[in-house]
Amino acid sequence: MTATGPVPHPAGPSGEPDGPGIRAATLRRAALGLGIGAAGAVYLWHTNPHEPGHLLPGCPLRWATGLLCPLCGGTRLAYDLLHADVVAAFHDNAAVLVLGVPAAGYAVGRWLITGLRGRRYRLRLSSRAGAAVLGIAMAWMLVRNLVG
């Protein structure tokens, strides 16, 4: 006897979804991320983080020590990019603008393309790459706090 109706896609050997399942999960996650990002962008568009008194998260390291962490200025940077002020965004956090935004764009784009092709993408950094990221972050933190 044969089954009628749609045939469910078989799971892979580890029990994870196969190509079409990965594609569907990638689309769901991308849509969720886009929706959350759009909601955050709409809120940030109307909330100037350069002015005090807004409901925006602060940096715990700066709160505790007074030092700027490597990501301090990221909210202001996003606000300035939303308003097409690249020069102000550069002054808010040059390292995140020059290195972080392209790296994040590459990682998300690679995840999306690989997922839409039905394969899993896991970002893996070698120990050298991890050390390089940590070294750049620490150097940037020192420069920001010593030079001003």
PDB file of N, CA, C and O in Angstrom, residues 3 7 57 87 93 103-104 107 113:
ATOM      1  N   ALA A   3       1.336   5.515   0.504  1.00  0.00           N
ATOM      2  CA  ALA A   3       0.784   6.665   1.210  1.00  0.00           C
ATOM      3  C   ALA A   3       0.380   7.730   0.213  1.00  0.00           C
ATOM      4  O   ALA A   3       0.979   7.872  -0.845  1.00  0.00           O
ATOM      5  N   VAL A   7       4.702  14.029   1.089  1.00  0.00           N
ATOM      6  CA  VAL A   7       5.658  13.200   1.808  1.00  0.00           C
ATOM      7  C   VAL A   7       6.544  14.115   2.636  1.00  0.00           C
ATOM      8  O   VAL A   7       7.122  15.060   2.105  1.00  0.00           O
ATOM      9  N   PRO A  57      19.793  51.058  26.160  1.00  0.00           N
ATOM     10  CA  PRO A  57      20.729  50.366  27.055  1.00  0.00           C
ATOM     11  C   PRO A  57      22.073  51.081  27.117  1.00  0.00           C
ATOM     12  O   PRO A  57      22.558  51.625  26.131  1.00  0.00           O
ATOM     13  N   VAL A  87      29.998  60.396   8.588  1.00  0.00           N
ATOM     14  CA  VAL A  87      31.093  61.053   9.316  1.00  0.00           C
ATOM     15  C   VAL A  87      30.843  60.978  10.819  1.00  0.00           C
ATOM     16  O   VAL A  87      31.753  60.640  11.591  1.00  0.00           O
ATOM     17  N   ASN A  93      32.253  55.334  16.525  1.00  0.00           N
ATOM     18  CA  ASN A  93      33.049  54.126  16.715  1.00  0.00           C
ATOM     19  C   ASN A  93      33.612  53.693  15.366  1.00  0.00           C
ATOM     20  O   ASN A  93      32.980  52.943  14.621  1.00  0.00           O
ATOM     21  N   ALA A 103      32.118  42.864   8.480  1.00  0.00           N
ATOM     22  CA  ALA A 103      32.246  41.477   8.936  1.00  0.00           C
ATOM     23  C   ALA A 103      30.880  40.887   9.274  1.00  0.00           C
ATOM     24  O   ALA A 103      30.585  39.738   8.915  1.00  0.00           O
ATOM     25  N   ALA A 104      30.039  41.658   9.943  1.00  0.00           N
ATOM     26  CA  ALA A 104      28.693  41.182  10.267  1.00  0.00           C
ATOM     27  C   ALA A 104      27.873  40.992   8.993  1.00  0.00           C
ATOM     28  O   ALA A 104      27.141  40.001   8.864  1.00  0.00           O
ATOM     29  N   ALA A 107      29.043  37.757   7.374  1.00  0.00           N
ATOM     30  CA  ALA A 107      28.601  36.562   8.100  1.00  0.00           C
ATOM     31  C   ALA A 107      27.105  36.317   7.902  1.00  0.00           C
ATOM     32  O   ALA A 107      26.681  35.181   7.653  1.00  0.00           O
ATOM     33  N   ILE A 113      22.732  32.910   2.355  1.00  0.00           N
ATOM     34  CA  ILE A 113      22.929  32.223   1.073  1.00  0.00           C
ATOM     35  C   ILE A 113      23.078  30.717   1.276  1.00  0.00           C
ATOM     36  O   ILE A 113      22.465  29.917   0.569  1.00  0.00           O
TER      37      ILE A 113
END
